[in-house]
Amino acid sequence: MGWVWARLKLRTTCDWKGVWGRVKPRTPCWSGENHELMRHYGSLPLGQVYANIWFAVKSFVDEVAAVPGGEHIRNCIQCGVCTGTCPAASEMEYPPRKIIALIRAGMRHEVLSSPSMWHCVSCYLCTVRCPRDIKPTEIAHALECLAIRQGFRVQGTRTPAMYRSFVDSVQRNGRVHEFGMMLKFYLTTNPLAALKITKVGLQLLLHKRMPLLPKKVKGREDLSRIIQRFRAVRSSA
Amino acid sequence: MKSYSYYPGCSSEATATGLDLSAKAIAKPLDMELIELEGWTCCGSTPYSSLDRLEAVVLAARNLALAEKTGLDLVTPCSSCFITLYGANLQLKENPQLMRQVGEALAVANLEYRGNVRVRHLTEALVIDVTPEEIASKIQDGLNGLKVAPYYGCQLVRPDYGFDDPESPQSLDSLVTSLGGEAVPYPLKNRCCGGSLIISEESLALGLIRKLLDNATENGAQCITTPCPLCQINLDAYQSRVNSKFKTSFNLPVLFVTQLIGLALGIDGKSLGLDKNIVSPGPVLEHVSRVKQEVKSGA
Amino acid sequence: MEPRIGVYVCHCGSNIAGTVDTAEVTRFAQGLDGVVVARDYKFMCSDPGQELIKNDIRDLDLNRVVVASCSPTMHEPTFRRACQEAGMNPYLFEMANIREHVSWVTEDREQATEKAKSLVGAAAARVYYHQPLETREVAVNPNTLVVGGGIAGIQAALKVADSGQKVYLVEKDPSIGGHMAQLDKTFPTLDCSACILTPKMTLVGSHPYIELMTYSEVVEVAGFVGNFKAKIRKKARYVDEDKCTGCGVCQTKCPWKADSEFELGLSQRKAIYTPFAQAVPNTPVIDKEHCAYFLKGTCRACEKFCEAGAIDFEQADQFVEIEIGNIIVTTGYASFDPTPIAQYGYGRLDNVISGLEFERICNSAGPTEGEIFLKDGSHPESVAIIHCVGSRDEKYHEYCSRVCCMYSMKFAHLIKEHTDAQVYELYIDVRSFGKGYEEFYNRVLSEGTVFIRGRPAEVTDVAETPEEKGKLIVQFEDTLAGLQRRLPVDMVVLSCALEPQPDTDVVARLFNISRSADGFFLERHPKLDPVATMSDGIFVAGCCQGPKDIPDTVAQASAAAAEVLAVISKGTIEIEAATAVVDERICSGCQFCKMVCPASAISFDEEKVVCRVNEALCKGCGACVGVCPSDAISLSHFTNEQIVAQMEGMLAEPVGKPT
Ligand SMILES: Cc1cc2nc3c(=O)[nH]c(=O)nc-3n(C[C@H](O)[C@H](O)[C@H](O)COP(=O)(O)OP(=O)(O)OC[C@H]3O[C@@H](n4cnc5c(N)ncnc54)[C@H](O)[C@@H]3O)c2cc1C
Ligand code: SF4
Ligand code: SF4
């Protein structure tokens, strides 16, 4: 009954930090993992808080299996071909095989707050080599989506910021404006790091491969309307 | 002449102008008509689908819907756009519920998608529709033995589209050979260059790029060729970064495969966007034109 | 005689009753036409269950019985026997399958109950029209055909022949022995494969009750259990088996060579050859494709030197027809070709070899005389053995090949025996399930072989460090250490899957054997009938039924022999009473039926211009009934009347529930 109680409490208060303080001692059935999760609620909208609580009750592996791309996760035999293959494994605290093991062990917080999947370069080598058709590449991206949706703030990788700049650029222009995207990325992460690639940037400019202004794209407005509509359709479903 | 609906991809307007130019330049001599998709927008590629998988599908669907109206195969020269459009197409066909939701969204712009588009990579069209034999027959001087490392990268052949082997692909090799070039053995030809992570995880990507350059050089390549805009910019524009990070001295031109075909067809460098390559393709041009000279003086 | 039907609904514990409302089905049955009594019971197949039927037959004067329970393949014989024991003709019994067809495949209780009711209704309507039939017995031909001369075929042939019954052993290669002849030593006891196999091969070659036909293939099979006919093609050897003394001089004189199949192309043999030294029979064959005389018209060196005058270039393929009562199929397996797994480099990188190639290299009678060499002639200092190549992989074979872990560990031991090399086993799970197998694993561990848990990602020669130069590098995740590693070695052995023979489909069709999803032959029951097939009188043994090691192969082969001997010693077999009958008044003599009959039971009467069914041969399959354009053939026990009644019973509106 703990979680029903928590829902009521959450509904009647708007002090999120306070909620966390109150929910914690009364939610034994959620185990330690979920207390970790609650730490992130401070900045989340109410709907997401509910979503998270709902997911906390469901097992983590079910949750990943429900995301497109995560379907086959239960069939993994932990053979390690994916990690053995992965060109980014050395940068990952939890390379593909291990992350699957962690998901199945219910380590939601460890997984979703980890920078590991953000290092996936989408080479699909693991996917073609996996003997069980797990598609670890898709799992990596599914985890990224979950982490974003559940508001995890990930340390140790700048990929989410890069993806965010990309998506913002698309949503603003209809197409990616590469210069604008890079600019935003460096401004939001580490402007000084941009210095390292000034040479690359200059060369691209000189070779006319980096227009400074975005093109006006004909379908831009259409696209944003379509996206808006899709969001509405999806949330009502 | 076979017509295609042509999706250039966002990078065609910036980092991969050379790809777009050369693709358009070789189309005519190869009897292909590339009709640019009117009002195309971003395909919803990896960065987008990593943040929101379903919304990314909507982005692809808009382009698919536009393409469906033309009744032509949708061809893109960009490997990343290819995998995204191809994957979204598949997902829509397999998931009626998603198709319905996407349909509702498309309706606000008077679009609809029924799932009838065939998404293809330009390389596939070149290999399957035009065929290397046909290309060879149109080549005059050719590359005459230019040693080329055919670099496929990832998303042209993986996960698996059935047109080439994901582990030991051959299509680019056959194109290079048909141009009169020599496809050098290139064991890492289908390994990753780091893709867009060159921006966010530079050191990871630079390490991968270095291996690729190393392997091509070791096998005696005079240049690398690739169909993929991301691969091209990583190997080309970031070659100097590799050199400064690893104290190496690579100076290996990286040409789009369409540029290479254009060269062999005798199209001038400017129309192929060769002036936009960062590592100078001069030695390649020299090699090819030397051949031309020889042919001329011999005649 | 007015039908008096008894209906019995089985609970099968909770197997049926858990999903089907058996009481409701019983109530429903009580209201059906001709039903005198309907009961439900926990286990109809138990003794008390059968007693229930028997008592009712006696006490209530039943003359028809329906049991609604499991599949007829399980218990039809049981209930028929019970009816017979109570004095009723067993063909007046009918079964409704409400377990496999209902309770096991339906979740909704109401739907399940409705379906069970309609099946029971159908059975009761059908049984109404059943006629008493008499089963017949025919004599069994005591000869046996064994197809495939690997260890399975050898064992089965010897067991049957030793009892004094005639065996025809047909082998497609020039010699018997199969894969076992190619192995070096055998796990877990490490006895030399040839040492334990060749005595058995010799026994086969000289056995008075075995007629060995090598270099031969079965091309046609007709008939049924007890009375099969088979046609065998003996391929031309161009050597007269009766004259040849096996001296081998021809092979030394022959100037033309080809890759040796037995040595997997690792060495060459002559155009006239026996595959290996201990071949049985020891008679060589001439390989037409590589013979100078056949290709160019001159040479005949073998003929010149053969003192026995056994060479016969004029020989042609021969066809032999034999009659047998039983057939044992032992066609074995093929070794998976790892070339498609491009990332392991087989065929591209030197010193990446398959398991079977390793067996030959390690064998003192093999191409290197047992010395383990690299391509450049040096000895390896390190060897990696990769498990599960082509096995446990949905892209190739989903199943586990069962022997690879064990033979991989055998390799590790042998490498240590022959060289000083360091050996690495790269495995996913070590499966050492047999007697003495785990002990063997321990032994290999203690010998210093390094076991690494991780399915390798790739084998490459692209070096990343100076130590890797000139080596094969195996890249993998050491899953237990949680590290991505690159291991430079000199040699890589791929432990390849065992897969169905490439011609399995043809053989399956020839002998009318089904195949399981993995492609191997399907046994009748995985636990309780492991060597029989769905075709009576046709048995399978050894790796053609699924990957297995030699002990299991031999056990299965002996089991198949015992099955065959049981049929032979009984002397007769009961055959189905359900046979086809031609109504000669209607038959137009078109002979379509004769063409489709798989049992060759139909003959044509030229005089009366009608077809006639030989009841002794008819299997009751019904093919003729379906094909007859004038409806002249009917099948007893499957008459139109019965089938229509069954359909009507099934489609009938449920009778109002009696309260
Ligand atoms: C590398 C390797 C190492 C192994 N090591 C061991 C070991 O150490 N210990 C152990 O217990 N097991 C070992 N095994 C397993 C062992 O090989 C098999 O258990 C055994 O050979 C199976 O015998 P079989 O007679 O069923 O099949 P096979 O040996 O394949 O024999 C089948 C025979 O049938 C013939 N044939 C096929 N089709 C036809 C046809 N249509 N008509 C006529 N003839 C036909 C073939 O020519 C062949 O002679 C090993 C397997 C491999 C691959
Ligand atoms: S390769 Fe596939 S089965 Fe193997 S560990 Fe990775 S996900 Fe699991
Ligand atoms: S797709 Fe991603 S997780 Fe898979 S091997 Fe490539 S980088 Fe690693």
mmCIF file of N, CA and C in Angstrom, chain B residues 198-240:
data_model
loop_
_atom_site.group_PDB
_atom_site.id
_atom_site.type_symbol
_atom_site.label_atom_id
_atom_site.label_comp_id
_atom_site.label_asym_id
_atom_site.label_seq_id
_atom_site.Cartn_x
_atom_site.Cartn_y
_atom_site.Cartn_z
ATOM 1 N N ILE B 198 32.269 12.467 -32.700
ATOM 2 C CA ILE B 198 33.466 13.274 -32.856
ATOM 3 C C ILE B 198 33.280 14.614 -32.154
ATOM 4 N N ILE B 199 32.036 15.062 -32.060
ATOM 5 C CA ILE B 199 31.777 16.355 -31.423
ATOM 6 C C ILE B 199 31.809 16.220 -29.907
ATOM 7 N N SER B 200 31.077 15.210 -29.398
ATOM 8 C CA SER B 200 30.941 15.151 -27.944
ATOM 9 C C SER B 200 32.005 14.293 -27.264
ATOM 10 N N GLU B 201 32.507 13.282 -27.965
ATOM 11 C CA GLU B 201 33.513 12.400 -27.348
ATOM 12 C C GLU B 201 34.708 12.343 -28.285
ATOM 13 N N GLU B 202 35.373 13.463 -28.429
ATOM 14 C CA GLU B 202 36.374 13.569 -29.468
ATOM 15 C C GLU B 202 37.476 12.526 -29.351
ATOM 16 N N SER B 203 37.952 12.283 -28.118
ATOM 17 C CA SER B 203 39.126 11.419 -28.028
ATOM 18 C C SER B 203 38.768 9.987 -28.428
ATOM 19 N N LEU B 204 37.558 9.538 -28.112
ATOM 20 C CA LEU B 204 37.108 8.225 -28.545
ATOM 21 C C LEU B 204 37.139 8.145 -30.066
ATOM 22 N N ALA B 205 36.536 9.139 -30.707
ATOM 23 C CA ALA B 205 36.445 9.108 -32.162
ATOM 24 C C ALA B 205 37.821 9.229 -32.808
ATOM 25 N N LEU B 206 38.662 10.094 -32.282
ATOM 26 C CA LEU B 206 39.988 10.263 -32.891
ATOM 27 C C LEU B 206 40.763 8.945 -32.879
ATOM 28 N N GLY B 207 40.620 8.208 -31.792
ATOM 29 C CA GLY B 207 41.300 6.905 -31.710
ATOM 30 C C GLY B 207 40.830 5.975 -32.817
ATOM 31 N N LEU B 208 39.536 5.987 -33.070
ATOM 32 C CA LEU B 208 38.994 5.114 -34.111
ATOM 33 C C LEU B 208 39.471 5.566 -35.496
ATOM 34 N N ILE B 209 39.456 6.894 -35.683
ATOM 35 C CA ILE B 209 39.870 7.428 -36.991
ATOM 36 C C ILE B 209 41.330 7.076 -37.247
ATOM 37 N N ARG B 210 42.113 7.172 -36.220
ATOM 38 C CA ARG B 210 43.529 6.871 -36.383
ATOM 39 C C ARG B 210 43.729 5.446 -36.896
ATOM 40 N N LYS B 211 42.989 4.502 -36.274
ATOM 41 C CA LYS B 211 43.125 3.106 -36.711
ATOM 42 C C LYS B 211 42.780 2.970 -38.181
ATOM 43 N N LEU B 212 41.747 3.683 -38.580
ATOM 44 C CA LEU B 212 41.300 3.571 -39.972
ATOM 45 C C LEU B 212 42.359 4.121 -40.925
ATOM 46 N N LEU B 213 42.924 5.269 -40.559
ATOM 47 C CA LEU B 213 43.946 5.874 -41.420
ATOM 48 C C LEU B 213 45.182 4.980 -41.476
ATOM 49 N N ASP B 214 45.542 4.459 -40.305
ATOM 50 C CA ASP B 214 46.682 3.558 -40.197
ATOM 51 C C ASP B 214 46.541 2.377 -41.140
ATOM 52 N N ASN B 215 45.388 1.736 -41.021
ATOM 53 C CA ASN B 215 45.145 0.514 -41.772
ATOM 54 C C ASN B 215 45.141 0.780 -43.279
ATOM 55 N N ALA B 216 44.588 1.928 -43.687
ATOM 56 C CA ALA B 216 44.574 2.260 -45.111
ATOM 57 C C ALA B 216 45.994 2.519 -45.599
ATOM 58 N N THR B 217 46.767 3.261 -44.807
ATOM 59 C CA THR B 217 48.138 3.576 -45.197
ATOM 60 C C THR B 217 48.981 2.304 -45.296
ATOM 61 N N GLU B 218 48.846 1.459 -44.272
ATOM 62 C CA GLU B 218 49.612 0.211 -44.261
ATOM 63 C C GLU B 218 49.371 -0.614 -45.506
ATOM 64 N N ASN B 219 48.158 -0.553 -46.013
ATOM 65 C CA ASN B 219 47.845 -1.359 -47.184
ATOM 66 C C ASN B 219 48.108 -0.611 -48.494
ATOM 67 N N GLY B 220 48.800 0.508 -48.376
ATOM 68 C CA GLY B 220 49.288 1.185 -49.573
ATOM 69 C C GLY B 220 48.269 2.031 -50.302
ATOM 70 N N ALA B 221 47.213 2.437 -49.607
ATOM 71 C CA ALA B 221 46.198 3.238 -50.293
ATOM 72 C C ALA B 221 46.722 4.636 -50.597
ATOM 73 N N GLN B 222 46.347 5.154 -51.780
ATOM 74 C CA GLN B 222 46.673 6.537 -52.117
ATOM 75 C C GLN B 222 45.547 7.466 -51.685
ATOM 76 N N CYS B 223 44.393 6.900 -51.510
ATOM 77 C CA CYS B 223 43.284 7.695 -50.983
ATOM 78 C C CYS B 223 42.254 6.745 -50.408
ATOM 79 N N ILE B 224 41.330 7.351 -49.644
ATOM 80 C CA ILE B 224 40.219 6.577 -49.102
ATOM 81 C C ILE B 224 38.972 7.046 -49.819
ATOM 82 N N THR B 225 38.049 6.118 -50.071
ATOM 83 C CA THR B 225 36.774 6.580 -50.604
ATOM 84 C C THR B 225 35.645 6.068 -49.731
ATOM 85 N N THR B 226 34.631 6.897 -49.570
ATOM 86 C CA THR B 226 33.497 6.519 -48.729
ATOM 87 C C THR B 226 32.237 7.182 -49.262
ATOM 88 N N PRO B 227 31.089 6.558 -49.039
ATOM 89 C CA PRO B 227 29.856 7.224 -49.450
ATOM 90 C C PRO B 227 29.271 8.086 -48.342
ATOM 91 N N CYS B 228 29.813 8.019 -47.132
ATOM 92 C CA CYS B 228 29.102 8.573 -45.975
ATOM 93 C C CYS B 228 29.637 9.950 -45.580
ATOM 94 N N PRO B 229 28.764 10.946 -45.418
ATOM 95 C CA PRO B 229 29.191 12.298 -45.064
ATOM 96 C C PRO B 229 29.904 12.370 -43.719
ATOM 97 N N LEU B 230 29.392 11.594 -42.742
ATOM 98 C CA LEU B 230 30.034 11.638 -41.426
ATOM 99 C C LEU B 230 31.425 11.045 -41.490
ATOM 100 N N CYS B 231 31.549 9.903 -42.164
ATOM 101 C CA CYS B 231 32.848 9.267 -42.297
ATOM 102 C C CYS B 231 33.804 10.221 -43.005
ATOM 103 N N GLN B 232 33.283 10.869 -44.045
ATOM 104 C CA GLN B 232 34.171 11.717 -44.829
ATOM 105 C C GLN B 232 34.705 12.857 -43.967
ATOM 106 N N ILE B 233 33.818 13.527 -43.259
ATOM 107 C CA ILE B 233 34.299 14.687 -42.488
ATOM 108 C C ILE B 233 35.225 14.224 -41.367
ATOM 109 N N ASN B 234 34.919 13.101 -40.761
ATOM 110 C CA ASN B 234 35.784 12.623 -39.681
ATOM 111 C C ASN B 234 37.183 12.284 -40.185
ATOM 112 N N LEU B 235 37.240 11.579 -41.310
ATOM 113 C CA LEU B 235 38.543 11.171 -41.818
ATOM 114 C C LEU B 235 39.280 12.334 -42.471
ATOM 115 N N ASP B 236 38.523 13.260 -43.049
ATOM 116 C CA ASP B 236 39.124 14.346 -43.804
ATOM 117 C C ASP B 236 39.426 15.529 -42.886
ATOM 118 N N ALA B 237 38.385 16.132 -42.348
ATOM 119 C CA ALA B 237 38.580 17.366 -41.584
ATOM 120 C C ALA B 237 39.323 17.115 -40.272
ATOM 121 N N TYR B 238 39.145 15.947 -39.704
ATOM 122 C CA TYR B 238 39.779 15.677 -38.410
ATOM 123 C C TYR B 238 41.135 14.988 -38.532
ATOM 124 N N GLN B 239 41.574 14.811 -39.787
ATOM 125 C CA GLN B 239 42.879 14.172 -39.963
ATOM 126 C C GLN B 239 43.974 14.977 -39.265
ATOM 127 N N SER B 240 43.844 16.287 -39.320
ATOM 128 C CA SER B 240 44.854 17.121 -38.671
ATOM 129 C C SER B 240 44.799 16.956 -37.156
#
